Amino acid sequence: AKRRGVKTMLVPPGPFHEGIRYIKHLLDTGYVGTLRHVQAFNVNASMADPKAPLSNGRNDLALYGRANAMQLGLTYDVVQNWTGAATRVLRQRMNFGTERPATPDGPMARNPFPDEVTVLAETESGALASLVVNYSIHFAVSRVELYGSEGTVVYFQRGNMIMGARAGEPELKPLAVPAEHDGTWRCE
């Protein structure tokens, strides 16, 4: 990087990378009609146990600073590919415990970051986006749901599975990502 004069490297979001272009294609070709609502869930149970140490994930103030919002930025980076930028934002955050062990066997320390962040955003496309990042819930499924006037697309992070259906169809069905829309990971 130094030899080429590169000072910053931006990496595309890892979650949902394989299907970002395909879902953009589905939206551009009218599969869901007018996009009305996007719900994104970046969720897991890594901090559900109140004894889970702050060293799990990005909870070290010295390393990550005060602006850490878990993977909210990555989730937004995925969604804005389909909705355009947020034009108005409302956020809510929660802590389910004020202290956690600093390390697996370490002393108790103040929990500096929220356990859950929810954002509602009006977007350039006119769609409402709802983003939930919560690492304190069991059996959660990370996914993005896109609801339109003519159909629905749901993208599950685990397995990179995309399902969809158009108005009049009985249920969601798997949608295979065509090779020309495959977003192969090319960063590491």
mmCIF file of C-alpha atoms in Angstrom:
data_model
loop_
_atom_site.group_PDB
_atom_site.id
_atom_site.type_symbol
_atom_site.label_atom_id
_atom_site.label_comp_id
_atom_site.label_asym_id
_atom_site.label_seq_id
_atom_site.Cartn_x
_atom_site.Cartn_y
_atom_site.Cartn_z
ATOM 1 C CA ALA A 1 0.000 0.000 0.000
ATOM 2 C CA LYS A 2 2.798 2.408 0.882
ATOM 3 C CA ARG A 3 4.543 1.829 -2.460
ATOM 4 C CA ARG A 4 1.319 2.683 -4.305
ATOM 5 C CA GLY A 5 0.566 5.679 -2.094
ATOM 6 C CA VAL A 6 -2.560 4.093 -0.646
ATOM 7 C CA LYS A 7 -3.422 5.539 2.750
ATOM 8 C CA THR A 8 -6.774 3.911 3.398
ATOM 9 C CA MET A 9 -8.322 0.654 2.305
ATOM 10 C CA LEU A 10 -12.083 0.261 2.368
ATOM 11 C CA VAL A 11 -13.332 -3.286 2.437
ATOM 12 C CA PRO A 12 -16.838 -4.100 1.271
ATOM 13 C CA PRO A 13 -19.093 -5.607 3.944
ATOM 14 C CA GLY A 14 -18.443 -9.315 4.405
ATOM 15 C CA PRO A 15 -21.963 -10.265 5.487
ATOM 16 C CA PHE A 16 -24.281 -10.819 2.541
ATOM 17 C CA HIS A 17 -21.502 -10.133 -0.014
ATOM 18 C CA GLU A 18 -22.450 -12.948 -2.373
ATOM 19 C CA GLY A 19 -25.957 -11.716 -3.102
ATOM 20 C CA ILE A 20 -25.721 -7.918 -2.959
ATOM 21 C CA ARG A 21 -25.490 -7.539 -6.754
ATOM 22 C CA TYR A 22 -28.210 -10.113 -7.418
ATOM 23 C CA ILE A 23 -30.683 -8.440 -5.076
ATOM 24 C CA LYS A 24 -29.858 -5.088 -6.695
ATOM 25 C CA HIS A 25 -30.680 -6.736 -10.054
ATOM 26 C CA LEU A 26 -33.982 -8.084 -8.660
ATOM 27 C CA LEU A 27 -34.928 -4.611 -7.431
ATOM 28 C CA ASP A 28 -33.867 -2.898 -10.675
ATOM 29 C CA THR A 29 -35.914 -5.328 -12.768
ATOM 30 C CA GLY A 30 -39.080 -4.931 -10.670
ATOM 31 C CA TYR A 31 -39.157 -8.291 -8.870
ATOM 32 C CA VAL A 32 -40.568 -6.697 -5.687
ATOM 33 C CA GLY A 33 -42.193 -3.714 -7.405
ATOM 34 C CA THR A 34 -41.718 -0.481 -5.482
ATOM 35 C CA LEU A 35 -39.499 -1.135 -2.473
ATOM 36 C CA ARG A 36 -41.430 -0.136 0.637
ATOM 37 C CA HIS A 37 -39.646 -1.573 3.660
ATOM 38 C CA VAL A 38 -36.298 -3.193 4.427
ATOM 39 C CA GLN A 39 -35.653 -4.970 7.712
ATOM 40 C CA ALA A 40 -32.103 -6.018 8.504
ATOM 41 C CA PHE A 41 -31.208 -8.223 11.454
ATOM 42 C CA ASN A 42 -27.549 -8.677 12.457
ATOM 43 C CA VAL A 43 -28.102 -10.839 15.515
ATOM 44 C CA ASN A 44 -26.483 -13.585 17.585
ATOM 45 C CA ALA A 45 -26.014 -14.778 21.160
ATOM 46 C CA SER A 46 -22.312 -13.961 21.639
ATOM 47 C CA MET A 47 -23.129 -11.560 24.497
ATOM 48 C CA ALA A 48 -26.355 -13.189 25.747
ATOM 49 C CA ASP A 49 -24.577 -14.638 28.775
ATOM 50 C CA PRO A 50 -24.052 -11.794 31.282
ATOM 51 C CA LYS A 51 -20.739 -13.443 32.186
ATOM 52 C CA ALA A 52 -19.438 -13.159 28.595
ATOM 53 C CA PRO A 53 -16.318 -10.985 28.788
ATOM 54 C CA LEU A 54 -15.958 -7.639 27.076
ATOM 55 C CA SER A 55 -13.027 -9.157 25.194
ATOM 56 C CA ASN A 56 -15.647 -10.993 23.080
ATOM 57 C CA GLY A 57 -16.246 -8.974 19.955
ATOM 58 C CA ARG A 58 -15.367 -5.294 19.638
ATOM 59 C CA ASN A 59 -15.951 -4.131 23.174
ATOM 60 C CA ASP A 60 -12.504 -2.833 24.108
ATOM 61 C CA LEU A 61 -12.518 0.982 24.312
ATOM 62 C CA ALA A 62 -8.748 1.160 23.870
ATOM 63 C CA LEU A 63 -8.930 -0.753 20.583
ATOM 64 C CA TYR A 64 -12.200 0.421 19.066
ATOM 65 C CA GLY A 65 -12.975 3.818 20.605
ATOM 66 C CA ARG A 66 -16.268 5.345 21.708
ATOM 67 C CA ALA A 67 -17.947 5.246 18.304
ATOM 68 C CA ASN A 68 -18.251 1.458 18.117
ATOM 69 C CA ALA A 69 -21.773 0.403 17.206
ATOM 70 C CA MET A 70 -21.072 -3.298 16.763
ATOM 71 C CA GLN A 71 -21.726 -4.128 13.117
ATOM 72 C CA LEU A 72 -24.356 -1.486 12.516
ATOM 73 C CA GLY A 73 -22.144 0.189 9.902
ATOM 74 C CA LEU A 74 -21.665 -3.072 8.013
ATOM 75 C CA THR A 75 -25.401 -3.716 8.086
ATOM 76 C CA TYR A 76 -26.082 -0.211 6.763
ATOM 77 C CA ASP A 77 -23.424 -0.654 4.054
ATOM 78 C CA VAL A 78 -25.324 -3.711 2.818
ATOM 79 C CA VAL A 79 -28.786 -2.136 2.933
ATOM 80 C CA GLN A 80 -27.813 1.185 1.330
ATOM 81 C CA ASN A 81 -26.886 -0.722 -1.840
ATOM 82 C CA TRP A 82 -30.617 -1.247 -2.318
ATOM 83 C CA THR A 83 -32.217 1.768 -0.605
ATOM 84 C CA GLY A 84 -29.771 4.565 -1.290
ATOM 85 C CA ALA A 85 -28.525 6.735 1.554
ATOM 86 C CA ALA A 86 -30.497 7.444 4.692
ATOM 87 C CA THR A 87 -32.159 10.843 4.622
ATOM 88 C CA ARG A 88 -33.522 10.802 8.164
ATOM 89 C CA VAL A 89 -32.485 8.588 11.090
ATOM 90 C CA LEU A 90 -33.840 7.639 14.491
ATOM 91 C CA ARG A 91 -31.901 5.309 16.780
ATOM 92 C CA GLN A 92 -32.430 3.495 20.036
ATOM 93 C CA ARG A 93 -29.930 1.464 22.033
ATOM 94 C CA MET A 94 -30.129 -0.768 25.073
ATOM 95 C CA ASN A 95 -27.805 -2.287 27.609
ATOM 96 C CA PHE A 96 -28.979 -5.445 29.315
ATOM 97 C CA GLY A 97 -26.217 -5.332 31.898
ATOM 98 C CA THR A 98 -24.040 -2.514 33.210
ATOM 99 C CA GLU A 99 -20.966 -4.646 33.933
ATOM 100 C CA ARG A 100 -19.186 -7.636 32.441
ATOM 101 C CA PRO A 101 -15.841 -9.312 33.066
ATOM 102 C CA ALA A 102 -13.136 -7.410 31.156
ATOM 103 C CA THR A 103 -11.497 -10.722 30.075
ATOM 104 C CA PRO A 104 -12.503 -14.369 30.646
ATOM 105 C CA ASP A 105 -10.895 -14.432 34.104
ATOM 106 C CA GLY A 106 -10.576 -10.690 34.590
ATOM 107 C CA PRO A 107 -12.168 -8.136 36.857
ATOM 108 C CA MET A 108 -15.630 -6.689 36.310
ATOM 109 C CA ALA A 109 -15.720 -3.586 34.131
ATOM 110 C CA ARG A 110 -18.372 -1.128 32.978
ATOM 111 C CA ASN A 111 -19.995 -2.215 29.734
ATOM 112 C CA PRO A 112 -19.114 0.740 27.455
ATOM 113 C CA PHE A 113 -21.263 -0.219 24.473
ATOM 114 C CA PRO A 114 -24.908 -1.079 23.937
ATOM 115 C CA ASP A 115 -25.962 -4.705 23.707
ATOM 116 C CA GLU A 116 -28.578 -3.749 21.127
ATOM 117 C CA VAL A 117 -28.944 -0.943 18.576
ATOM 118 C CA THR A 118 -32.033 -0.305 16.463
ATOM 119 C CA VAL A 119 -32.126 2.271 13.677
ATOM 120 C CA LEU A 120 -35.119 3.438 11.672
ATOM 121 C CA ALA A 121 -34.228 5.355 8.535
ATOM 122 C CA GLU A 122 -36.076 7.038 5.735
ATOM 123 C CA THR A 123 -34.061 6.481 2.565
ATOM 124 C CA GLU A 124 -33.465 8.071 -0.830
ATOM 125 C CA SER A 125 -35.509 5.307 -2.472
ATOM 126 C CA GLY A 126 -38.548 6.135 -0.350
ATOM 127 C CA ALA A 127 -38.312 2.836 1.522
ATOM 128 C CA LEU A 128 -38.229 2.699 5.291
ATOM 129 C CA ALA A 129 -35.224 0.782 6.630
ATOM 130 C CA SER A 130 -35.204 -0.868 10.035
ATOM 131 C CA LEU A 131 -31.804 -2.160 11.186
ATOM 132 C CA VAL A 132 -31.417 -4.252 14.340
ATOM 133 C CA VAL A 133 -28.053 -5.273 15.747
ATOM 134 C CA ASN A 134 -28.352 -7.405 18.881
ATOM 135 C CA TYR A 135 -25.772 -9.858 20.202
ATOM 136 C CA SER A 136 -27.770 -10.788 23.308
ATOM 137 C CA ILE A 137 -30.526 -12.991 21.886
ATOM 138 C CA HIS A 138 -30.690 -16.746 21.483
ATOM 139 C CA PHE A 139 -31.625 -18.590 18.273
ATOM 140 C CA ALA A 140 -31.649 -15.417 16.211
ATOM 141 C CA VAL A 141 -31.301 -15.455 12.437
ATOM 142 C CA SER A 142 -29.272 -12.743 10.686
ATOM 143 C CA ARG A 143 -31.085 -11.727 7.533
ATOM 144 C CA VAL A 144 -32.320 -8.868 5.384
ATOM 145 C CA GLU A 145 -35.975 -8.734 4.375
ATOM 146 C CA LEU A 146 -37.035 -6.538 1.438
ATOM 147 C CA TYR A 147 -40.744 -5.873 1.028
ATOM 148 C CA GLY A 148 -42.201 -4.244 -2.058
ATOM 149 C CA SER A 149 -45.541 -3.532 -3.693
ATOM 150 C CA GLU A 150 -45.276 -6.700 -5.821
ATOM 151 C CA GLY A 151 -43.134 -9.134 -3.856
ATOM 152 C CA THR A 152 -40.664 -10.007 -1.133
ATOM 153 C CA VAL A 153 -37.011 -11.061 -1.005
ATOM 154 C CA VAL A 154 -35.355 -12.456 2.136
ATOM 155 C CA TYR A 155 -31.581 -12.906 2.290
ATOM 156 C CA PHE A 156 -30.305 -15.182 5.059
ATOM 157 C CA GLN A 157 -26.688 -14.599 6.064
ATOM 158 C CA ARG A 158 -26.072 -18.198 7.104
ATOM 159 C CA GLY A 159 -25.617 -20.139 3.904
ATOM 160 C CA ASN A 160 -26.082 -17.032 1.745
ATOM 161 C CA MET A 161 -29.604 -18.219 0.977
ATOM 162 C CA ILE A 162 -31.933 -15.897 -0.906
ATOM 163 C CA MET A 163 -35.654 -16.591 -1.023
ATOM 164 C CA GLY A 164 -38.345 -14.660 -2.803
ATOM 165 C CA ALA A 165 -41.915 -14.603 -4.015
ATOM 166 C CA ARG A 166 -44.072 -12.305 -6.055
ATOM 167 C CA ALA A 167 -47.661 -11.321 -5.279
ATOM 168 C CA GLY A 168 -49.963 -14.265 -6.044
ATOM 169 C CA GLU A 169 -47.351 -16.965 -5.360
ATOM 170 C CA PRO A 170 -48.113 -19.202 -2.370
ATOM 171 C CA GLU A 171 -44.802 -18.890 -0.489
ATOM 172 C CA LEU A 172 -41.175 -17.854 -0.596
ATOM 173 C CA LYS A 173 -38.923 -20.096 -2.680
ATOM 174 C CA PRO A 174 -35.131 -20.302 -3.010
ATOM 175 C CA LEU A 175 -33.624 -18.026 -5.674
ATOM 176 C CA ALA A 176 -30.281 -19.152 -7.073
ATOM 177 C CA VAL A 177 -27.733 -16.399 -7.681
ATOM 178 C CA PRO A 178 -26.779 -16.435 -11.388
ATOM 179 C CA ALA A 179 -23.030 -16.401 -12.067
ATOM 180 C CA GLU A 180 -23.167 -12.932 -13.638
ATOM 181 C CA HIS A 181 -24.523 -11.507 -10.362
ATOM 182 C CA ASP A 182 -22.353 -13.475 -7.933
ATOM 183 C CA GLY A 183 -20.493 -11.206 -5.515
ATOM 184 C CA THR A 184 -17.440 -13.377 -4.884
ATOM 185 C CA TRP A 185 -15.308 -12.221 -1.922
ATOM 186 C CA ARG A 186 -12.079 -10.750 -3.297
ATOM 187 C CA CYS A 187 -10.573 -8.902 -0.338
ATOM 188 C CA GLU A 188 -8.403 -11.284 1.659
#
